[in-house]
Amino acid sequence: MTDISDRQQLSYIAAQAADARVNLELETEGMTLNIGPQHPATHGTLRIVAKLDGEQVIAADPVMGYMHRGYEKLSEVRTYPQVTTLINRIDWLGSFANEVPFILAAERLMEVEAPPRAQWIRTILFEMSRIANVVLFLGDMAVQVGAVTPVFFAFRDREHILNQIEGATGGRFHPNFDRIGGLKDDLPAGWVAETKQVMKKMRAFCDEIETLVMGNEIFQARTRGIGVIPADVGLSYGLSGANIRGSGVDWDVRRDNPCGLAYDQVDWKVWTHPDGDSFSRFWVRLQETREATKIVDQLLDGIPAGPIMAKVPRIIKVPAGEAFVETENPLGVMGYYVVSKGDLVPYRVKIRSASFNNMSITPWLLKGVYVPDIITILGSLYFILGDIDR
């Protein structure tokens, strides 16, 4: 009889077991799989170091910081009005929303309040930034399971929102429209009526996505019961936004800690889902996009008359003190801690963005899942690398 190697023996035994329909566990060598930092599934320069046993993940560590740009330190060498040109690039898909909490923190230190008309317009543009941001997620999540058409629909319909944001602010991605004490300009003529038509189109888009994606059995199979985050675990990692509301936590800063915006003037609902899986995070964001269109519609119907700027000095010099303001941004809670020593520039700025905390749960969340599920879970957490690295 010819000598055979151990590996050949194992293969022979495994083949015999398969023929006899017998389950046989074989010890296999572990493997380390690097996903990223340049990989379509990481949605930016993020690296996931996954240690595998066969197709199962036994450990996964995110490596972040590839595009760190030092926004906090850059903010400390720029005047307060100049800071907004930096920070609306942190989450480039919802840029107007990034400006708001910093401006609110500066206004709190200066004891200045924007006029009601400015507060309403801020809230409208804030929610339009949310829609522009989340629409891409709704289309892109389908790509994670092999469907390309929805993301083309998302890019198509996001144009309607961006056109309106550009019409009001002059910028599609980096508006720099907020000012301490109000806004740069008032709304142009005809903008309100056009925006109401766009809100109808966005609700039609949500219906389309619900039919195309949520009704698809492959999407259901790849997201139901996958990447489950219990509420207590999510809270312990500091998750926020749809990621924690998808675990049943009824927490939304717009309702629970409103500051300087007009959410308390309209009727709207906070959506939650009890399952905590990839599907529930998608479902919550879909409902929140619909809800945002309703918020915008109500605000458009009741914009107060009056000025859009409070009286503030031409040269902004913020009194000494400290202020922290957070808002419910498209990716979750975003806060700015601003320390002033009474100068033209902030003495210290600390940014608490949502994506860093939302990503920090991945070592716990990916342990035990299979390799293809890494992609859908990362997609369902929905992060922007600029929001992580800042």
Coordinates of C-alpha atoms in Angstrom, one line a residue:
M1 CA 0.0 0.0 0.0
T2 CA 1.3 3.4 -0.9
D3 CA 2.1 5.8 2.0
I4 CA -0.3 8.8 2.2
S5 CA 0.1 12.0 4.1
D6 CA -2.0 13.0 7.2
R7 CA -3.8 15.7 5.1
Q8 CA -4.8 13.1 2.5
Q9 CA -6.0 10.8 5.2
L10 CA -8.2 13.6 6.6
S11 CA -9.6 14.4 3.2
Y12 CA -10.4 10.8 2.6
I13 CA -12.1 10.5 6.0
A14 CA -14.1 13.7 5.4
A15 CA -15.2 12.4 1.9
Q16 CA -16.3 9.1 3.4
A17 CA -18.2 11.0 6.2
A18 CA -19.9 13.2 3.6
D19 CA -21.0 10.2 1.6
A20 CA -22.3 8.5 4.7
R21 CA -24.0 11.8 5.8
V22 CA -22.1 11.9 9.0
N23 CA -21.1 15.2 10.6
L24 CA -17.4 15.3 11.2
E25 CA -15.5 18.2 12.9
L26 CA -12.0 18.7 11.7
E27 CA -9.5 21.1 13.2
T28 CA -8.4 23.6 10.6
E29 CA -5.6 26.2 10.7
G30 CA -6.7 29.8 11.6
M31 CA -6.4 32.6 9.1
T32 CA -6.2 36.4 9.4
L33 CA -8.2 38.3 6.8
N34 CA -7.5 41.9 6.2
I35 CA -10.5 43.8 4.9
G36 CA -9.4 47.2 3.8
P37 CA -8.2 49.9 4.3
Q38 CA -9.1 50.2 0.7
H39 CA -12.1 48.0 0.1
P40 CA -15.6 48.7 -1.3
A41 CA -17.2 47.1 1.7
T42 CA -15.5 49.3 4.3
H43 CA -17.0 52.5 2.7
G44 CA -13.8 54.4 3.1
T45 CA -10.3 54.0 4.6
L46 CA -11.2 51.6 7.3
R47 CA -9.3 48.3 8.0
I48 CA -10.9 45.3 9.7
V49 CA -8.5 42.7 10.9
A50 CA -10.6 39.5 11.1
K51 CA -9.2 36.2 12.5
L52 CA -11.1 33.3 11.1
D53 CA -11.8 29.7 11.9
G54 CA -13.0 28.5 8.5
E55 CA -15.6 31.0 7.5
Q56 CA -16.4 32.0 11.1
V57 CA -15.0 35.1 12.7
I58 CA -13.3 34.5 16.0
A59 CA -12.0 38.0 16.5
A60 CA -12.3 41.3 14.6
D61 CA -10.6 44.6 15.3
P62 CA -11.3 47.8 13.4
V63 CA -8.2 50.0 12.6
M64 CA -9.2 53.6 12.3
G65 CA -7.4 56.9 11.8
Y66 CA -6.2 56.6 8.2
M67 CA -7.7 59.9 7.3
H68 CA -7.4 61.8 10.5
R69 CA -7.3 65.5 9.7
G70 CA -7.2 67.1 13.2
Y71 CA -10.4 69.2 13.0
E72 CA -10.3 69.9 16.7
K73 CA -6.9 71.4 16.7
L74 CA -7.6 73.2 13.4
S75 CA -10.6 74.8 15.0
E76 CA -8.5 76.3 17.7
V77 CA -6.5 78.4 15.3
R78 CA -9.5 79.8 13.4
T79 CA -12.1 82.4 14.3
Y80 CA -15.5 81.2 15.2
P81 CA -17.1 82.1 11.8
Q82 CA -14.3 80.3 10.1
V83 CA -14.8 77.1 12.0
T84 CA -18.0 76.2 10.1
T85 CA -16.1 75.9 6.9
L86 CA -14.1 73.1 8.5
I87 CA -16.7 71.1 10.4
N88 CA -19.3 70.7 7.7
R89 CA -16.8 68.4 6.1
I90 CA -16.8 65.9 9.0
D91 CA -19.9 64.1 7.8
W92 CA -19.9 65.2 4.2
L93 CA -23.2 63.6 3.4
G94 CA -25.1 65.6 6.1
S95 CA -22.9 68.7 6.2
F96 CA -25.4 71.4 7.2
A97 CA -26.3 69.4 10.3
N98 CA -22.6 69.5 11.4
E99 CA -22.6 73.3 11.5
V100 CA -25.6 73.6 13.8
P101 CA -24.3 72.2 17.2
F102 CA -21.1 74.3 17.0
I103 CA -23.0 77.5 16.3
L104 CA -25.5 76.7 19.1
A105 CA -22.6 76.2 21.5
A106 CA -21.1 79.6 20.5
E107 CA -24.5 81.3 20.8
R108 CA -24.9 79.8 24.3
L109 CA -21.5 81.3 25.3
M110 CA -22.5 84.7 23.8
E111 CA -26.0 84.5 25.3
V112 CA -27.4 85.1 21.9
E113 CA -30.5 83.4 20.4
A114 CA -31.3 83.3 16.7
P115 CA -34.7 84.8 15.7
P116 CA -37.6 82.3 15.4
R117 CA -37.6 82.4 11.6
A118 CA -33.9 81.5 11.6
Q119 CA -34.6 78.6 14.0
W120 CA -37.3 77.2 11.7
I121 CA -35.2 77.5 8.6
R122 CA -32.2 75.8 10.4
T123 CA -34.5 72.9 11.4
I124 CA -35.8 72.6 7.8
L125 CA -32.3 72.4 6.4
F126 CA -31.1 70.2 9.2
E127 CA -33.8 67.6 8.3
M128 CA -33.1 68.0 4.6
S129 CA -29.5 67.1 5.4
R130 CA -30.8 64.0 7.2
I131 CA -32.8 63.0 4.2
A132 CA -29.9 63.6 1.7
N133 CA -27.7 61.5 4.0
V134 CA -29.9 58.6 4.8
V135 CA -31.3 58.2 1.3
L136 CA -27.8 57.0 0.2
F137 CA -27.8 54.4 3.0
L138 CA -31.2 53.1 2.0
G139 CA -29.9 52.5 -1.6
D140 CA -26.4 51.3 -0.6
M141 CA -27.6 48.8 1.9
A142 CA -29.0 46.8 -0.9
V143 CA -25.6 46.7 -2.6
Q144 CA -24.3 44.7 0.4
V145 CA -26.5 41.8 -0.6
G146 CA -25.9 42.1 -4.3
A147 CA -28.6 44.5 -5.6
V148 CA -27.3 47.5 -7.5
T149 CA -30.5 49.1 -8.8
P150 CA -31.6 50.8 -5.5
V151 CA -28.4 52.7 -5.1
F152 CA -28.9 54.3 -8.5
F153 CA -32.4 55.2 -7.5
A154 CA -30.9 56.8 -4.3
F155 CA -28.4 58.9 -6.3
R156 CA -31.1 59.9 -8.7
D157 CA -33.6 61.1 -6.0
R158 CA -30.9 62.7 -3.7
E159 CA -30.3 65.2 -6.5
H160 CA -33.8 66.7 -5.7
I161 CA -32.8 67.4 -2.1
L162 CA -29.3 68.7 -3.0
N163 CA -30.8 71.1 -5.6
Q164 CA -33.0 72.6 -2.9
I165 CA -30.2 72.9 -0.4
E166 CA -28.1 74.6 -3.1
G167 CA -31.0 76.9 -3.9
A168 CA -31.2 78.1 -0.3
T169 CA -27.5 78.1 0.8
G170 CA -25.5 78.3 -2.5
G171 CA -23.7 75.0 -1.7
R172 CA -24.5 71.4 -2.4
F173 CA -22.2 69.7 0.0
H174 CA -20.5 72.5 2.2
P175 CA -23.2 75.1 2.8
N176 CA -21.4 77.3 5.4
F177 CA -24.8 78.9 5.8
D178 CA -25.1 79.1 9.6
R179 CA -24.0 82.3 11.4
I180 CA -23.7 83.0 15.1
G181 CA -27.1 84.7 15.7
G182 CA -28.9 83.3 12.6
L183 CA -28.4 82.6 9.0
K184 CA -26.5 84.0 6.0
D185 CA -29.5 84.7 3.9
D186 CA -33.3 84.3 3.8
L187 CA -35.0 81.7 1.6
P188 CA -35.3 82.6 -2.1
A189 CA -38.7 83.2 -3.7
G190 CA -40.6 80.0 -4.7
W191 CA -38.3 77.8 -2.6
V192 CA -41.0 76.7 -0.2
A193 CA -43.4 75.4 -2.9
E194 CA -40.6 73.6 -4.7
T195 CA -39.4 71.9 -1.5
K196 CA -42.9 70.6 -0.7
Q197 CA -42.9 68.9 -4.1
V198 CA -39.5 67.4 -3.4
M199 CA -40.8 66.0 -0.1
K200 CA -43.5 64.1 -2.0
K201 CA -40.8 62.7 -4.3
M202 CA -38.8 61.5 -1.3
R203 CA -41.8 59.7 0.2
A204 CA -42.3 58.0 -3.2
F205 CA -38.6 57.0 -3.0
C206 CA -39.2 55.4 0.4
D207 CA -42.2 53.5 -0.9
E208 CA -40.0 52.3 -3.8
I209 CA -37.2 51.2 -1.5
E210 CA -39.6 49.4 0.7
T211 CA -40.9 47.3 -2.2
L212 CA -37.6 46.7 -3.8
V213 CA -35.4 46.0 -0.8
M214 CA -37.4 45.1 2.3
G215 CA -39.7 42.9 0.3
N216 CA -36.8 40.9 -1.1
E217 CA -36.3 37.5 0.4
I218 CA -32.5 37.6 0.0
F219 CA -32.4 40.8 1.9
Q220 CA -34.5 39.4 4.6
A221 CA -32.4 36.3 4.9
R222 CA -29.2 38.2 5.0
T223 CA -30.3 40.8 7.6
R224 CA -32.9 39.2 9.9
G225 CA -31.3 37.9 13.1
I226 CA -27.9 39.0 11.8
G227 CA -25.7 41.4 13.9
V228 CA -28.0 41.5 16.8
I229 CA -27.2 44.3 19.4
P230 CA -29.0 44.0 22.7
A231 CA -30.1 47.4 24.1
D232 CA -27.9 47.2 27.2
V233 CA -24.8 46.3 25.2
G234 CA -25.5 49.1 22.7
L235 CA -25.8 51.7 25.4
S236 CA -22.6 50.5 27.1
Y237 CA -20.7 51.2 23.9
G238 CA -22.3 54.6 23.5
L239 CA -24.3 53.8 20.4
S240 CA -26.7 56.5 19.3
G241 CA -29.1 57.4 16.4
A242 CA -30.9 54.6 14.5
N243 CA -28.3 52.1 15.6
I244 CA -29.6 52.3 19.2
R245 CA -33.2 52.9 18.3
G246 CA -33.0 49.8 16.2
S247 CA -32.4 48.0 19.5
G248 CA -35.6 49.3 21.0
V249 CA -34.2 52.3 22.9
D250 CA -36.6 55.2 22.7
W251 CA -34.0 58.0 22.8
D252 CA -33.8 60.9 20.3
V253 CA -32.0 64.2 21.2
R254 CA -34.5 66.1 19.0
R255 CA -37.3 65.2 21.4
D256 CA -35.4 64.6 24.7
N257 CA -32.9 67.4 24.8
P258 CA -34.0 70.1 22.2
C259 CA -31.8 73.1 21.9
G260 CA -32.2 76.1 19.5
L261 CA -34.3 74.2 16.9
A262 CA -38.0 74.0 16.2
Y263 CA -38.8 70.3 16.8
D264 CA -41.1 71.1 19.6
Q265 CA -43.3 73.2 17.3
V266 CA -44.3 70.2 15.1
D267 CA -46.0 66.8 15.5
W268 CA -43.6 63.9 14.8
K269 CA -42.7 60.5 16.1
V270 CA -39.5 58.7 17.3
W271 CA -39.3 55.3 15.6
T272 CA -37.8 52.2 17.3
H273 CA -37.6 48.5 16.5
P274 CA -37.2 45.8 19.1
D275 CA -35.1 43.2 17.2
G276 CA -31.7 45.0 17.2
D277 CA -30.5 43.2 14.0
S278 CA -29.3 44.6 10.7
F279 CA -32.8 44.6 9.3
S280 CA -34.2 46.7 12.2
R281 CA -31.5 49.3 11.7
F282 CA -32.5 49.6 8.1
W283 CA -36.2 49.7 9.0
V284 CA -35.7 52.5 11.5
R285 CA -33.8 54.6 9.1
L286 CA -36.5 54.1 6.4
Q287 CA -39.2 55.3 8.8
E288 CA -37.1 58.2 10.0
T289 CA -36.6 59.4 6.4
R290 CA -40.4 59.4 5.9
E291 CA -40.8 61.2 9.3
A292 CA -38.2 63.8 8.3
T293 CA -40.3 64.7 5.2
K294 CA -43.3 65.2 7.4
I295 CA -41.3 67.5 9.8
V296 CA -40.1 69.6 6.8
D297 CA -43.7 69.8 5.4
Q298 CA -45.0 71.1 8.7
L299 CA -42.2 73.6 9.2
L300 CA -42.6 74.9 5.7
D301 CA -46.3 75.6 6.4
G302 CA -45.6 77.7 9.4
I303 CA -42.3 79.6 9.0
P304 CA -42.6 82.7 11.1
A305 CA -42.1 86.1 9.6
G306 CA -39.3 88.4 10.8
P307 CA -35.5 88.8 10.7
I308 CA -33.1 85.9 10.2
M309 CA -30.3 87.4 12.2
A310 CA -30.0 88.6 15.8
K311 CA -27.9 91.6 16.7
V312 CA -24.3 90.4 17.1
P313 CA -21.0 92.3 16.8
R314 CA -19.3 92.4 13.4
I315 CA -16.2 91.0 15.0
I316 CA -17.2 87.9 17.0
K317 CA -15.4 87.7 20.3
V318 CA -16.9 85.0 22.5
P319 CA -16.9 85.6 26.3
A320 CA -14.9 83.2 28.5
G321 CA -16.7 80.1 29.5
E322 CA -17.5 76.5 28.5
A323 CA -20.5 75.1 26.6
F324 CA -21.5 71.7 25.3
V325 CA -24.3 71.3 22.8
E326 CA -25.4 68.1 21.1
T327 CA -27.9 67.5 18.3
E328 CA -29.4 64.4 16.7
N329 CA -27.5 64.3 13.5
P330 CA -28.1 61.9 10.6
L331 CA -25.6 59.4 12.0
G332 CA -26.5 59.8 15.6
V333 CA -25.7 62.2 18.4
M334 CA -23.1 64.9 17.6
G335 CA -21.8 67.3 20.2
Y336 CA -19.3 70.1 20.5
Y337 CA -17.6 71.0 23.7
V338 CA -16.3 74.5 23.3
V339 CA -14.0 76.3 25.8
S340 CA -13.5 80.1 25.3
K341 CA -11.0 82.4 27.1
G342 CA -12.6 85.4 25.6
D343 CA -10.6 85.5 22.4
L344 CA -11.5 85.6 18.7
V345 CA -10.7 81.8 18.4
P346 CA -11.8 78.9 20.6
Y347 CA -9.3 77.9 23.3
R348 CA -10.4 74.2 23.0
V349 CA -12.9 72.3 20.9
K350 CA -13.8 68.6 21.5
I351 CA -16.0 66.9 19.0
R352 CA -18.2 64.0 20.0
S353 CA -19.3 62.5 16.7
A354 CA -21.6 59.4 16.3
S355 CA -19.7 57.1 14.0
F356 CA -16.7 56.6 16.4
N357 CA -18.9 55.1 19.1
N358 CA -21.1 53.3 16.6
M359 CA -17.9 51.6 15.1
S360 CA -16.5 50.8 18.6
I361 CA -18.9 47.9 19.0
T362 CA -17.6 45.9 16.0
P363 CA -15.1 43.7 18.0
W364 CA -18.0 42.5 20.1
L365 CA -20.6 42.4 17.3
L366 CA -18.5 40.6 14.6
K367 CA -17.3 37.8 16.9
G368 CA -18.9 34.5 15.9
V369 CA -20.5 35.7 12.6
Y370 CA -19.6 34.4 9.2
V371 CA -17.5 36.3 6.7
P372 CA -20.3 37.4 4.3
D373 CA -22.2 38.8 7.3
I374 CA -19.3 41.2 8.1
I375 CA -20.3 43.2 5.0
T376 CA -24.0 43.5 5.8
I377 CA -23.3 44.3 9.5
L378 CA -20.9 47.0 8.7
G379 CA -23.4 48.4 6.1
S380 CA -26.2 48.4 8.7
L381 CA -24.1 50.3 11.3
Y382 CA -23.8 53.1 8.6
F383 CA -20.8 55.3 9.4
I384 CA -18.8 57.9 7.6
L385 CA -15.1 57.7 7.9
G386 CA -14.7 61.5 8.3
D387 CA -17.1 61.3 11.2
I388 CA -14.9 58.6 12.8
D389 CA -11.5 60.1 12.2
R390 CA -12.4 63.8 12.4

